[in-house]
Coordinates of C-alpha atoms and ligand atoms in Angstrom, one line a residue:
M1055 CA 15.9 25.5 11.7
R1056 CA 12.7 26.1 9.6
T1057 CA 9.7 24.0 10.8
P1058 CA 8.3 22.2 7.8
I1059 CA 4.7 23.1 6.9
I1060 CA 2.2 21.0 5.0
A1061 CA -0.9 22.7 3.9
G1062 CA -4.0 21.1 2.4
N1063 CA -5.6 23.2 -0.3
W1064 CA -9.1 21.7 -0.6
K1065 CA -10.0 24.0 -3.5
M1066 CA -13.7 23.9 -4.4
N1067 CA -14.3 20.6 -2.8
K1068 CA -16.4 19.4 0.2
T1069 CA -19.6 21.0 1.5
A1070 CA -19.4 22.7 4.9
V1071 CA -20.9 19.5 6.4
E1072 CA -18.4 17.2 4.6
A1073 CA -15.5 19.5 5.5
V1074 CA -16.2 19.5 9.2
A1075 CA -16.7 15.7 9.2
F1076 CA -13.4 15.2 7.4
A1077 CA -11.5 17.6 9.6
G1078 CA -12.9 15.9 12.7
A1079 CA -12.1 12.4 11.4
I1080 CA -8.4 13.1 10.8
R1081 CA -7.6 15.7 13.4
D1082 CA -6.4 13.5 16.3
D1083 CA -4.1 11.4 14.1
L1084 CA -2.6 14.6 12.6
N1085 CA -2.3 16.2 16.0
Q1086 CA 0.1 13.4 17.1
I1087 CA 2.6 14.1 14.4
A1088 CA 5.4 16.2 15.8
G1089 CA 7.9 18.5 14.1
V1090 CA 5.6 19.8 11.3
D1091 CA 3.0 22.6 11.0
I1092 CA -0.2 21.4 9.4
V1093 CA -2.9 23.6 7.8
F1094 CA -6.4 22.9 6.4
C1095 CA -7.6 25.4 3.7
P1096 CA -11.3 24.7 3.1
P1097 CA -13.7 26.7 1.0
F1098 CA -14.8 30.0 2.7
I1099 CA -18.2 28.7 3.9
A1100 CA -16.6 25.8 5.7
I1101 CA -13.9 27.8 7.5
P1102 CA -15.8 28.5 10.8
G1103 CA -16.9 24.9 11.1
V1104 CA -13.4 23.5 10.3
A1105 CA -11.8 26.0 12.8
E1106 CA -14.1 24.7 15.5
A1107 CA -13.4 21.1 14.5
V1108 CA -9.6 21.6 14.9
Q1109 CA -9.8 23.7 18.1
G1110 CA -7.4 22.4 20.7
S1111 CA -5.2 20.7 18.2
K1112 CA -2.0 21.8 16.4
I1113 CA -3.8 22.1 13.1
G1114 CA -4.1 25.6 11.6
V1115 CA -6.7 27.0 9.3
G1116 CA -6.2 28.9 6.1
A1117 CA -8.4 30.6 3.5
Q1118 CA -7.8 30.1 -0.2
N1119 CA -8.0 33.8 -1.1
M1120 CA -8.8 37.2 0.4
Y1121 CA -9.4 40.7 -0.8
F1122 CA -7.1 43.5 0.4
A1123 CA -9.7 46.1 1.3
E1124 CA -11.1 46.5 4.8
S1125 CA -14.8 46.5 3.8
G1126 CA -17.1 48.0 1.3
A1127 CA -18.7 47.5 -2.1
F1128 CA -16.8 44.5 -3.3
T1129 CA -19.5 41.9 -4.1
G1130 CA -18.4 38.4 -3.5
E1131 CA -15.2 39.2 -1.7
I1132 CA -13.9 38.4 1.8
A1133 CA -12.0 41.0 3.9
P1134 CA -9.0 40.2 6.2
D1135 CA -11.0 41.0 9.4
M1136 CA -13.6 38.4 8.3
L1137 CA -10.9 35.7 8.4
T1138 CA -8.9 36.6 11.5
P1139 CA -11.3 34.9 14.0
F1140 CA -10.8 31.6 12.2
C1141 CA -7.6 31.7 10.1
Q1142 CA -3.9 32.0 10.7
Y1143 CA -3.0 31.6 7.0
V1144 CA -4.2 32.6 3.6
I1145 CA -3.2 31.2 0.2
L1146 CA -2.6 34.1 -2.2
G1147 CA -1.9 34.1 -5.9
H1148 CA -2.7 30.4 -6.6
S1149 CA -2.2 29.7 -10.3
E1150 CA -5.9 28.8 -10.6
R1151 CA -6.8 32.2 -9.3
R1152 CA -4.3 33.8 -11.7
A1153 CA -5.5 31.8 -14.6
Y1154 CA -9.3 31.8 -14.1
F1155 CA -10.1 34.8 -12.0
G1156 CA -7.7 37.5 -13.2
E1157 CA -5.4 37.6 -10.2
T1158 CA -2.4 39.9 -11.0
D1159 CA 1.0 40.3 -9.4
D1160 CA -0.1 43.7 -8.2
G1161 CA -3.2 42.3 -6.6
V1162 CA -1.2 39.6 -4.9
N1163 CA 1.2 42.2 -3.6
K1164 CA -1.6 44.2 -2.1
K1165 CA -3.2 41.1 -0.6
I1166 CA 0.1 40.1 1.1
K1167 CA 0.4 43.5 2.7
A1168 CA -3.2 43.3 3.9
A1169 CA -2.8 39.8 5.3
L1170 CA 0.4 40.7 7.2
A1171 CA -1.3 43.8 8.6
H1172 CA -3.9 41.5 10.1
N1173 CA -1.4 38.9 11.3
I1174 CA -2.5 36.4 8.8
M1175 CA 0.4 34.4 7.3
P1176 CA 0.3 34.5 3.5
I1177 CA 1.1 31.3 1.5
V1178 CA 2.2 33.0 -1.7
C1179 CA 2.0 30.8 -4.8
V1180 CA 4.4 31.2 -7.8
G1181 CA 5.1 28.9 -10.7
E1182 CA 5.6 28.7 -14.4
S1183 CA 3.4 27.2 -17.2
L1184 CA 4.4 24.3 -19.4
T1185 CA 5.1 26.6 -22.3
Q1186 CA 7.3 28.8 -20.1
N1187 CA 9.0 25.7 -18.8
E1188 CA 9.8 24.3 -22.2
A1189 CA 11.0 27.7 -23.4
G1190 CA 13.6 27.8 -20.6
E1191 CA 11.9 30.8 -18.9
T1192 CA 11.2 29.2 -15.5
Q1193 CA 14.0 30.8 -13.7
S1194 CA 13.4 34.4 -14.8
F1195 CA 9.6 34.1 -14.6
V1196 CA 9.4 32.6 -11.1
S1197 CA 12.0 35.0 -9.7
G1198 CA 10.0 37.9 -11.3
Q1199 CA 6.8 36.7 -9.6
V1200 CA 8.6 36.5 -6.3
Q1201 CA 10.0 40.1 -6.7
A1202 CA 6.6 41.5 -7.8
A1203 CA 4.8 39.7 -4.9
F1204 CA 7.2 41.0 -2.2
D1205 CA 7.6 44.5 -3.6
G1206 CA 7.7 47.1 -0.8
L1207 CA 7.8 44.6 2.1
T1208 CA 10.3 44.9 4.9
A1209 CA 12.7 42.0 5.6
D1210 CA 10.7 41.2 8.8
Q1211 CA 7.5 41.0 6.8
A1212 CA 9.1 38.9 4.1
A1213 CA 10.3 36.4 6.7
Q1214 CA 6.8 35.9 8.0
C1215 CA 5.6 34.7 4.6
I1216 CA 5.5 31.2 3.1
I1217 CA 6.1 30.7 -0.6
A1218 CA 4.7 27.8 -2.5
Y1219 CA 6.5 27.0 -5.7
E1220 CA 4.0 25.2 -7.9
P1221 CA 4.9 24.5 -11.5
I1222 CA 1.5 24.8 -13.2
W1223 CA 2.1 21.7 -15.4
A1224 CA 2.4 19.6 -12.2
I1225 CA -0.8 20.7 -10.5
G1226 CA -3.5 18.0 -10.5
T1227 CA -1.8 16.2 -13.4
G1228 CA 0.0 13.5 -11.5
K1229 CA 3.1 14.8 -13.3
S1230 CA 5.2 16.0 -10.4
A1231 CA 8.5 17.9 -10.8
T1232 CA 11.6 15.9 -9.8
V1233 CA 13.1 16.7 -6.5
E1234 CA 16.1 18.2 -8.3
Q1235 CA 13.9 20.3 -10.5
A1236 CA 11.7 21.6 -7.7
G1237 CA 14.6 22.0 -5.2
G1238 CA 16.7 23.7 -7.9
I1239 CA 14.1 26.3 -8.7
I1240 CA 13.2 26.8 -5.1
K1241 CA 16.8 27.6 -4.3
T1242 CA 17.9 29.6 -7.4
A1243 CA 14.6 31.4 -8.4
V1244 CA 12.8 31.7 -5.0
R1245 CA 15.2 31.7 -2.1
D1246 CA 17.9 33.6 -4.0
A1247 CA 15.4 36.2 -5.1
I1248 CA 14.4 36.8 -1.5
A1249 CA 18.1 37.0 -0.6
A1250 CA 18.7 39.5 -3.3
S1251 CA 15.9 41.7 -2.0
F1252 CA 16.0 41.2 1.7
G1253 CA 19.4 39.6 2.5
E1254 CA 20.5 36.0 3.1
G1255 CA 19.3 36.0 6.8
T1256 CA 15.7 36.6 5.7
A1257 CA 16.0 34.1 2.9
Q1258 CA 17.1 31.4 5.4
K1259 CA 14.1 32.1 7.7
L1260 CA 11.4 32.0 5.1
R1261 CA 9.7 28.7 4.4
I1262 CA 9.3 27.5 0.9
Q1263 CA 6.9 24.7 -0.1
Y1264 CA 6.7 22.6 -3.2
G1265 CA 3.3 22.0 -4.7
G1266 CA 2.1 19.9 -7.6
S1267 CA 0.9 16.3 -7.4
V1268 CA 2.5 15.7 -3.9
K1269 CA 1.3 12.3 -2.7
P1270 CA 2.0 10.1 0.4
H1271 CA 4.6 8.1 -1.7
N1272 CA 6.7 11.1 -2.9
I1273 CA 6.6 13.6 -0.1
A1274 CA 9.6 12.2 1.7
D1275 CA 11.7 12.7 -1.4
Y1276 CA 10.8 16.4 -1.6
M1277 CA 11.4 16.9 2.1
S1278 CA 14.9 15.4 1.7
H1279 CA 16.0 18.5 -0.3
P1280 CA 17.5 21.1 2.1
D1281 CA 15.6 24.0 0.4
I1282 CA 12.1 22.4 0.5
D1283 CA 10.3 23.2 3.7
G1284 CA 7.0 21.5 3.1
A1285 CA 4.2 21.1 0.6
L1286 CA 1.0 22.7 -0.6
V1287 CA -1.1 19.7 -1.3
G1288 CA -4.3 19.6 -3.4
G1289 CA -5.9 16.3 -4.4
A1290 CA -4.1 14.2 -1.8
S1291 CA -5.3 16.5 1.0
L1292 CA -8.9 15.5 0.4
K1293 CA -8.5 11.9 1.6
P1294 CA -7.8 10.3 4.9
A1295 CA -4.4 9.2 3.5
F1296 CA -3.4 12.9 4.0
V1297 CA -2.4 11.6 7.5
E1298 CA 0.1 9.2 5.8
L1299 CA 1.4 12.0 3.7
V1300 CA 2.1 14.2 6.7
K1301 CA 3.7 11.3 8.6
N1302 CA 6.0 10.6 5.7
A1303 CA 7.0 14.3 5.6
V1304 CA 8.8 14.1 9.0
Ligands
LIG967 P1 -2.3 19.0 -6.5 O1 -2.6 20.6 -6.2 O2 -1.6 18.5 -5.3 O3 -3.7 18.4 -6.7 O4 -1.5 18.9 -7.7 C1 -1.7 21.4 -5.7 C2 -2.2 22.8 -5.6 O5 -2.8 23.3 -6.5 O6 -2.0 23.5 -4.6

């Protein structure tokens, strides 16, 4: 059985002070919810404070990005070793990073390998644009992204990753994919792509989240699909009602 995992992607929201206060305010309520892994992904500067605020609870901490090199002349970047004291997870290849900051499939692949080498669990984001969706390209595009991201990994490494399928047209728009749409693509374009590369056993171990306008009122529907193992949540993870969302997931 795959343990469901709900991760809050706070994106570029909350100062370090606000992030720590928010984490502290909801940690005890979240800590009581059994049967689900929970992760906060604050901006870099808030990570140490949030890690301290959730210490002793079941809540994990993730970064929203990471560079693959160990150290050196990479102005503005963060290395794996800088995250390991605080983070168990890292979001890689989010569509906003791909769209605004030049993130490529090759870069995502290198970052996944670096994260795994440092025992940080990657949350690998894939998903098609509205144009691709309307052109009927979702299946081939998403499975291509999965193959490129996981290129050169072993089956054991692949099984440690988490994939978030996030149709770009559903992120922050309030226009969520239907359960059938999301679950269908997660099965046929994501899990089957992993099965093709690494075998069915690995595909059954790996957790796949849905992301895109997940809210307290629709999370239970997504979780009812056998191939959806959780959610990557943006806007709804910034408010105290995130607790309701996680409760409704189990
Ligand atoms: P959203 O963001 O829940 O605000 O749509 C999801 C994401 O980008 O991870």
